[in-house]
Amino acid sequence: MTLHQLLNQGTGQLERAGDGEAGTDARRLLLEAFRLDTVHFLMNRMEPLEDTEAVAYAVQDYRQMIDKRCRRMPLQYIVGSQEFMGLEFRVNRHVLIPRQDTETLVELVLEEQKNPRRRVLDLCTGSGCIAVSLAVLGKFQDVTATDLSEEALKTAKNNQERLLEGRRIRFLQGDLFHALRPGDTYDILTANPPYIPTQIIKGLQPEVQNYEPLMALDGDQDGLCFYRRIAAEAGEWLNAGGCIYLEIGHDQAEAVSGLLKEAGFDKIKVIKDLPGKDRVVRAELTDKKEKGGSHV
Ligand code: GLN
């Protein structure tokens, strides 16, 4: 048996299971099982495999991973990681797999916010991909990240430990702002909250619907539930001149901009992702005193 044959078998199985990326996925799993890089795979793929215990183990591992993928488990949960902003994040079923869409948000913050002393708050941190990327790439020294899920926070902490030397992110468990210490204030607020309307979720691809954490996706009836809460409460936690950056669904720009405007934010801007869809809303709290109801 050769690697080439294993690859063909796996690709066939994945194609029959409806995997649109069967060839690439099978190859990724083969490299993972045999701990090979692409160059060594290409050089050796036609060679008969050695008859050793290690090879037998790798073949078994590969077949098990192919089976999982046939059941439409996302590749990232099978191999346990996803690259985001050039950093390797560990992922598992307790956290949403970091998306390229979310890189749009991180890139915007890095572009607009050059002062690493500004205090960052990342709500619904999940794998920690936004918080950790900002700490690593933007060198922000004071970053707080919150999540309702203890398991998500464990994953985020693990990512911090692997990716961030020295500086530490404060991880707090709780429902949005309830996780925070009263009296603390921030300059930059980021969030990729759950934003998919409940009834849409059952129409999503099996990878998302059956494997990704529902609590990271479900934005209630109209998908806007978390934006309402964030917009209404953010003013209390942001310093004057503070900025908010929210990832949104492609059709939520108007609604989310409206909520922020209503809550007293200005300089509201909608930013598109690489495929050209509305993806991030950013806004500023220029003058805190004008915000009705804020604690002045
Ligand atoms: N971008 C994710 C998706 O389309 C949803 C993320 C979220 O709800 N925050 O699957």
CSV table of C-alpha atoms and ligand atoms in Angstrom, one decimal:
chain,number,residue,atom,x,y,z
A,1,MET,CA,0.0,0.0,0.0
A,2,THR,CA,1.2,3.6,-0.7
A,3,LEU,CA,0.2,7.0,0.6
A,4,HIS,CA,-1.2,7.7,-2.9
A,5,GLN,CA,-3.6,4.8,-2.6
A,6,LEU,CA,-4.6,5.8,0.9
A,7,LEU,CA,-5.3,9.3,-0.3
A,8,ASN,CA,-7.4,8.0,-3.2
A,9,GLN,CA,-9.4,5.8,-0.9
A,10,GLY,CA,-10.1,8.6,1.6
A,11,THR,CA,-11.0,11.1,-1.1
A,12,GLY,CA,-13.5,8.6,-2.6
A,13,GLN,CA,-15.1,8.1,0.9
A,14,LEU,CA,-15.3,11.8,1.5
A,15,GLU,CA,-16.8,12.5,-1.9
A,16,ARG,CA,-19.5,10.0,-1.3
A,17,ALA,CA,-20.2,11.6,2.0
A,18,GLY,CA,-20.8,15.0,0.3
A,19,ASP,CA,-17.6,16.7,1.3
A,20,GLY,CA,-17.1,19.5,-1.3
A,21,GLU,CA,-13.4,19.6,-0.5
A,22,ALA,CA,-12.8,15.9,-0.5
A,23,GLY,CA,-9.3,15.9,-2.1
A,24,THR,CA,-7.9,18.7,0.1
A,25,ASP,CA,-9.4,17.4,3.3
A,26,ALA,CA,-8.2,13.8,2.7
A,27,ARG,CA,-4.7,15.1,2.0
A,28,ARG,CA,-4.7,17.2,5.2
A,29,LEU,CA,-5.8,14.3,7.3
A,30,LEU,CA,-3.2,12.0,5.7
A,31,LEU,CA,-0.4,14.5,6.5
A,32,GLU,CA,-1.8,14.8,10.0
A,33,ALA,CA,-1.9,11.1,10.6
A,34,PHE,CA,1.6,10.4,9.2
A,35,ARG,CA,3.0,13.7,10.6
A,36,LEU,CA,4.3,14.6,7.2
A,37,ASP,CA,4.8,17.9,5.4
A,38,THR,CA,3.6,18.4,1.8
A,39,VAL,CA,7.2,18.0,0.4
A,40,HIS,CA,7.8,14.7,2.0
A,41,PHE,CA,4.4,13.5,1.0
A,42,LEU,CA,4.9,14.4,-2.6
A,43,MET,CA,8.4,12.7,-2.6
A,44,ASN,CA,7.3,9.5,-1.0
A,45,ARG,CA,3.6,9.0,-2.0
A,46,MET,CA,4.3,6.2,-4.6
A,47,GLU,CA,6.7,4.2,-2.3
A,48,PRO,CA,5.3,1.1,-0.6
A,49,LEU,CA,4.7,1.8,3.1
A,50,GLU,CA,6.9,0.1,5.5
A,51,ASP,CA,5.5,-2.8,7.6
A,52,THR,CA,5.9,-1.2,11.0
A,53,GLU,CA,3.7,-0.6,14.0
A,54,ALA,CA,4.1,3.1,13.6
A,55,VAL,CA,2.8,2.9,10.0
A,56,ALA,CA,-0.1,0.7,11.1
A,57,TYR,CA,-1.0,3.2,13.8
A,58,ALA,CA,-0.9,6.1,11.3
A,59,VAL,CA,-3.1,4.2,8.8
A,60,GLN,CA,-5.6,3.5,11.6
A,61,ASP,CA,-5.5,7.1,12.7
A,62,TYR,CA,-6.1,8.3,9.2
A,63,ARG,CA,-9.1,6.0,8.6
A,64,GLN,CA,-10.7,7.1,11.9
A,65,MET,CA,-10.2,10.8,10.9
A,66,ILE,CA,-11.7,10.1,7.5
A,67,ASP,CA,-14.7,8.5,9.2
A,68,LYS,CA,-15.2,11.5,11.4
A,69,ARG,CA,-15.1,13.8,8.3
A,70,CYS,CA,-17.6,11.5,6.6
A,71,ARG,CA,-19.9,12.3,9.4
A,72,ARG,CA,-19.3,15.9,8.5
A,73,MET,CA,-17.3,16.9,11.6
A,74,PRO,CA,-15.4,20.0,10.6
A,75,LEU,CA,-11.8,19.4,9.7
A,76,GLN,CA,-10.7,21.9,12.3
A,77,TYR,CA,-12.2,19.9,15.2
A,78,ILE,CA,-10.7,16.7,13.9
A,79,VAL,CA,-7.2,18.1,13.7
A,80,GLY,CA,-7.8,20.4,16.7
A,81,SER,CA,-6.6,23.7,15.2
A,82,GLN,CA,-7.3,26.6,12.9
A,83,GLU,CA,-5.0,29.4,11.7
A,84,PHE,CA,-6.2,32.9,12.3
A,85,MET,CA,-4.2,36.1,11.6
A,86,GLY,CA,-1.2,33.9,11.0
A,87,LEU,CA,-1.5,32.3,14.4
A,88,GLU,CA,-2.3,28.7,15.2
A,89,PHE,CA,-5.4,28.5,17.5
A,90,ARG,CA,-6.4,25.3,19.2
A,91,VAL,CA,-10.1,24.6,18.8
A,92,ASN,CA,-12.6,22.1,20.0
A,93,ARG,CA,-16.4,21.7,20.1
A,94,HIS,CA,-16.8,24.2,22.9
A,95,VAL,CA,-15.6,27.1,20.6
A,96,LEU,CA,-16.6,28.5,17.3
A,97,ILE,CA,-14.0,27.8,14.6
A,98,PRO,CA,-12.3,31.2,13.9
A,99,ARG,CA,-13.4,32.5,10.5
A,100,GLN,CA,-11.5,34.6,7.9
A,101,ASP,CA,-14.5,37.0,8.3
A,102,THR,CA,-13.4,37.8,11.8
A,103,GLU,CA,-9.9,38.8,10.6
A,104,THR,CA,-11.6,41.8,9.0
A,105,LEU,CA,-12.5,43.0,12.5
A,106,VAL,CA,-9.0,42.4,13.9
A,107,GLU,CA,-7.3,44.1,11.0
A,108,LEU,CA,-9.5,47.1,11.4
A,109,VAL,CA,-8.7,47.4,15.1
A,110,LEU,CA,-5.0,47.1,14.3
A,111,GLU,CA,-5.3,49.7,11.6
A,112,GLU,CA,-7.2,52.2,13.7
A,113,GLN,CA,-5.8,51.6,17.2
A,114,LYS,CA,-2.1,52.3,17.5
A,115,ASN,CA,-1.8,53.0,21.2
A,116,PRO,CA,-1.1,49.6,23.0
A,117,ARG,CA,-1.9,51.2,26.3
A,118,ARG,CA,-5.6,51.5,25.5
A,119,ARG,CA,-7.6,49.0,27.4
A,120,VAL,CA,-9.3,46.3,25.4
A,121,LEU,CA,-12.4,44.3,26.2
A,122,ASP,CA,-13.4,41.3,24.1
A,123,LEU,CA,-16.8,39.9,24.8
A,124,CYS,CA,-17.9,36.4,23.7
A,125,THR,CA,-14.2,35.5,23.2
A,126,GLY,CA,-14.7,31.8,22.4
A,127,SER,CA,-11.3,30.5,21.3
A,128,GLY,CA,-9.8,33.9,22.2
A,129,CYS,CA,-8.9,34.5,18.6
A,130,ILE,CA,-9.7,38.2,18.7
A,131,ALA,CA,-8.3,38.9,22.1
A,132,VAL,CA,-5.1,36.9,21.6
A,133,SER,CA,-4.5,38.3,18.1
A,134,LEU,CA,-4.8,41.9,19.4
A,135,ALA,CA,-2.4,41.2,22.3
A,136,VAL,CA,0.1,39.5,20.0
A,137,LEU,CA,-0.1,41.6,16.9
A,138,GLY,CA,-1.2,45.0,18.4
A,139,LYS,CA,0.9,44.5,21.5
A,140,PHE,CA,-2.1,45.6,23.6
A,141,GLN,CA,-1.0,45.3,27.2
A,142,ASP,CA,-4.3,45.4,29.0
A,143,VAL,CA,-6.8,43.0,27.5
A,144,THR,CA,-9.8,41.5,29.2
A,145,ALA,CA,-11.8,38.7,27.5
A,146,THR,CA,-15.1,37.3,28.7
A,147,ASP,CA,-17.3,34.3,27.8
A,148,LEU,CA,-20.3,32.6,29.3
A,149,SER,CA,-18.7,29.2,28.7
A,150,GLU,CA,-16.1,27.9,31.2
A,151,GLU,CA,-14.9,25.4,28.6
A,152,ALA,CA,-14.5,28.1,26.0
A,153,LEU,CA,-12.4,30.1,28.5
A,154,LYS,CA,-10.2,27.1,29.1
A,155,THR,CA,-9.5,26.9,25.4
A,156,ALA,CA,-8.9,30.6,25.1
A,157,LYS,CA,-6.4,30.5,28.1
A,158,ASN,CA,-4.6,27.6,26.4
A,159,ASN,CA,-4.3,29.7,23.2
A,160,GLN,CA,-3.0,32.6,25.2
A,161,GLU,CA,-0.4,30.4,26.9
A,162,ARG,CA,0.9,29.1,23.6
A,163,LEU,CA,0.8,32.3,21.6
A,164,LEU,CA,1.4,35.1,24.0
A,165,GLU,CA,4.7,35.5,25.9
A,166,GLY,CA,4.8,37.5,29.0
A,167,ARG,CA,1.7,39.7,28.7
A,168,ARG,CA,-1.4,38.2,30.2
A,169,ILE,CA,-5.0,38.5,29.2
A,170,ARG,CA,-7.6,38.7,32.0
A,171,PHE,CA,-10.2,36.0,31.3
A,172,LEU,CA,-13.5,36.4,33.1
A,173,GLN,CA,-16.5,34.1,33.0
A,174,GLY,CA,-20.0,35.6,32.8
A,175,ASP,CA,-22.9,36.8,30.6
A,176,LEU,CA,-21.5,39.8,28.6
A,177,PHE,CA,-20.8,42.7,30.9
A,178,HIS,CA,-21.9,40.8,34.0
A,179,ALA,CA,-18.5,39.1,33.9
A,180,LEU,CA,-16.8,42.5,34.6
A,181,ARG,CA,-15.7,44.1,37.8
A,182,PRO,CA,-18.0,47.1,38.5
A,183,GLY,CA,-16.1,50.4,38.0
A,184,ASP,CA,-13.7,49.1,35.4
A,185,THR,CA,-13.7,50.9,32.1
A,186,TYR,CA,-12.3,50.2,28.7
A,187,ASP,CA,-11.2,52.1,25.5
A,188,ILE,CA,-11.8,49.4,22.8
A,189,LEU,CA,-14.6,47.0,22.9
A,190,THR,CA,-14.7,44.1,20.4
A,191,ALA,CA,-17.2,41.2,20.0
A,192,ASN,CA,-18.2,38.5,17.6
A,193,PRO,CA,-21.4,37.6,19.4
A,194,PRO,CA,-23.9,34.9,18.3
A,195,TYR,CA,-25.8,36.5,15.5
A,196,ILE,CA,-27.6,33.9,13.5
A,197,PRO,CA,-31.4,34.0,13.7
A,198,THR,CA,-32.6,30.8,15.5
A,199,GLN,CA,-34.7,29.5,12.6
A,200,ILE,CA,-31.9,29.9,10.1
A,201,ILE,CA,-29.6,27.6,12.0
A,202,LYS,CA,-31.4,24.4,10.9
A,203,GLY,CA,-30.7,25.3,7.3
A,204,LEU,CA,-26.9,25.7,7.8
A,205,GLN,CA,-24.4,23.1,6.6
A,206,PRO,CA,-24.1,20.0,8.8
A,207,GLU,CA,-20.6,21.0,9.9
A,208,VAL,CA,-21.9,24.1,11.6
A,209,GLN,CA,-25.4,22.9,12.6
A,210,ASN,CA,-24.3,19.6,14.1
A,211,TYR,CA,-20.9,20.4,15.6
A,212,GLU,CA,-20.3,24.1,16.4
A,213,PRO,CA,-21.6,25.3,19.7
A,214,LEU,CA,-25.2,26.5,19.4
A,215,MET,CA,-24.6,29.1,22.1
A,216,ALA,CA,-21.9,30.8,19.9
A,217,LEU,CA,-24.3,31.0,16.9
A,218,ASP,CA,-27.8,31.6,18.1
A,219,GLY,CA,-28.7,35.2,18.2
A,220,ASP,CA,-32.3,34.5,19.0
A,221,GLN,CA,-35.4,35.2,16.9
A,222,ASP,CA,-34.0,38.0,14.7
A,223,GLY,CA,-30.3,37.4,15.4
A,224,LEU,CA,-29.9,40.8,17.1
A,225,CYS,CA,-30.5,39.9,20.7
A,226,PHE,CA,-26.8,40.4,21.7
A,227,TYR,CA,-26.3,43.6,19.8
A,228,ARG,CA,-29.3,45.1,21.6
A,229,ARG,CA,-27.8,44.3,25.0
A,230,ILE,CA,-24.2,45.3,24.0
A,231,ALA,CA,-25.3,48.6,22.5
A,232,ALA,CA,-27.5,49.4,25.5
A,233,GLU,CA,-24.8,48.6,28.1
A,234,ALA,CA,-21.5,49.4,26.4
A,235,GLY,CA,-21.7,53.2,27.2
A,236,GLU,CA,-21.3,52.4,30.9
A,237,TRP,CA,-18.1,50.5,30.3
A,238,LEU,CA,-16.4,52.6,27.7
A,239,ASN,CA,-14.3,55.7,28.4
A,240,ALA,CA,-15.1,58.8,26.4
A,241,GLY,CA,-13.4,58.4,23.0
A,242,GLY,CA,-13.9,54.7,23.3
A,243,CYS,CA,-14.5,52.6,20.2
A,244,ILE,CA,-16.7,49.6,19.6
A,245,TYR,CA,-16.1,46.9,16.9
A,246,LEU,CA,-18.8,44.4,16.3
A,247,GLU,CA,-18.8,41.5,13.8
A,248,ILE,CA,-22.2,41.2,12.1
A,249,GLY,CA,-24.1,39.0,9.8
A,250,HIS,CA,-24.1,40.3,6.1
A,251,ASP,CA,-27.6,41.7,6.4
A,252,GLN,CA,-27.4,43.3,9.8
A,253,ALA,CA,-25.4,46.4,9.1
A,254,GLU,CA,-28.4,48.8,9.2
A,255,ALA,CA,-30.0,47.3,12.3
A,256,VAL,CA,-26.8,47.2,14.3
A,257,SER,CA,-25.8,50.7,13.2
A,258,GLY,CA,-29.2,51.9,14.3
A,259,LEU,CA,-28.9,50.3,17.7
A,260,LEU,CA,-25.5,52.0,18.2
A,261,LYS,CA,-26.8,55.3,17.1
A,262,GLU,CA,-29.7,55.1,19.4
A,263,ALA,CA,-27.4,54.3,22.3
A,264,GLY,CA,-25.4,57.5,21.7
A,265,PHE,CA,-22.5,56.3,19.5
A,266,ASP,CA,-21.3,58.3,16.5
A,267,LYS,CA,-18.8,58.0,13.7
A,268,ILE,CA,-20.5,54.7,12.8
A,269,LYS,CA,-19.0,52.9,9.9
A,270,VAL,CA,-19.7,49.6,8.2
A,271,ILE,CA,-16.7,47.6,6.8
A,272,LYS,CA,-16.9,44.8,4.3
A,273,ASP,CA,-15.1,41.4,4.5
A,274,LEU,CA,-12.9,40.1,1.6
A,275,PRO,CA,-15.8,38.6,-0.3
A,276,GLY,CA,-17.5,42.1,-0.2
A,277,LYS,CA,-20.2,41.5,2.4
A,278,ASP,CA,-20.9,43.8,5.3
A,279,ARG,CA,-19.0,42.3,8.2
A,280,VAL,CA,-18.1,44.8,10.9
A,281,VAL,CA,-19.7,47.8,12.4
A,282,ARG,CA,-17.5,50.2,14.3
A,283,ALA,CA,-18.5,53.3,16.3
A,284,GLU,CA,-17.2,55.8,18.8
A,285,LEU,CA,-18.5,57.2,22.0
A,286,THR,CA,-17.2,60.7,21.5
A,287,ASP,CA,-18.8,62.4,24.3
A,288,LYS,CA,-19.9,60.3,27.2
A,289,LYS,CA,-21.9,63.1,28.9
A,290,GLU,CA,-24.3,63.2,26.0
A,291,LYS,CA,-25.3,59.6,26.5
A,292,GLY,CA,-28.6,59.5,28.2
A,293,GLY,CA,-28.6,57.3,31.3
A,294,SER,CA,-24.9,56.9,31.6
A,295,HIS,CA,-23.3,57.3,35.0
A,296,VAL,CA,-21.9,60.8,34.9
B,1,GLN,N1,-19.8,33.6,11.1
B,1,GLN,C1,-20.4,32.5,11.7
B,1,GLN,C2,-21.1,31.7,10.7
B,1,GLN,O1,-21.5,32.2,9.7
B,1,GLN,C3,-21.4,33.0,12.8
B,1,GLN,C4,-20.7,33.6,13.9
B,1,GLN,C5,-21.6,34.1,14.9
B,1,GLN,O2,-22.8,33.9,15.1
B,1,GLN,N2,-21.0,35.0,15.7
B,1,GLN,O3,-21.3,30.5,10.8
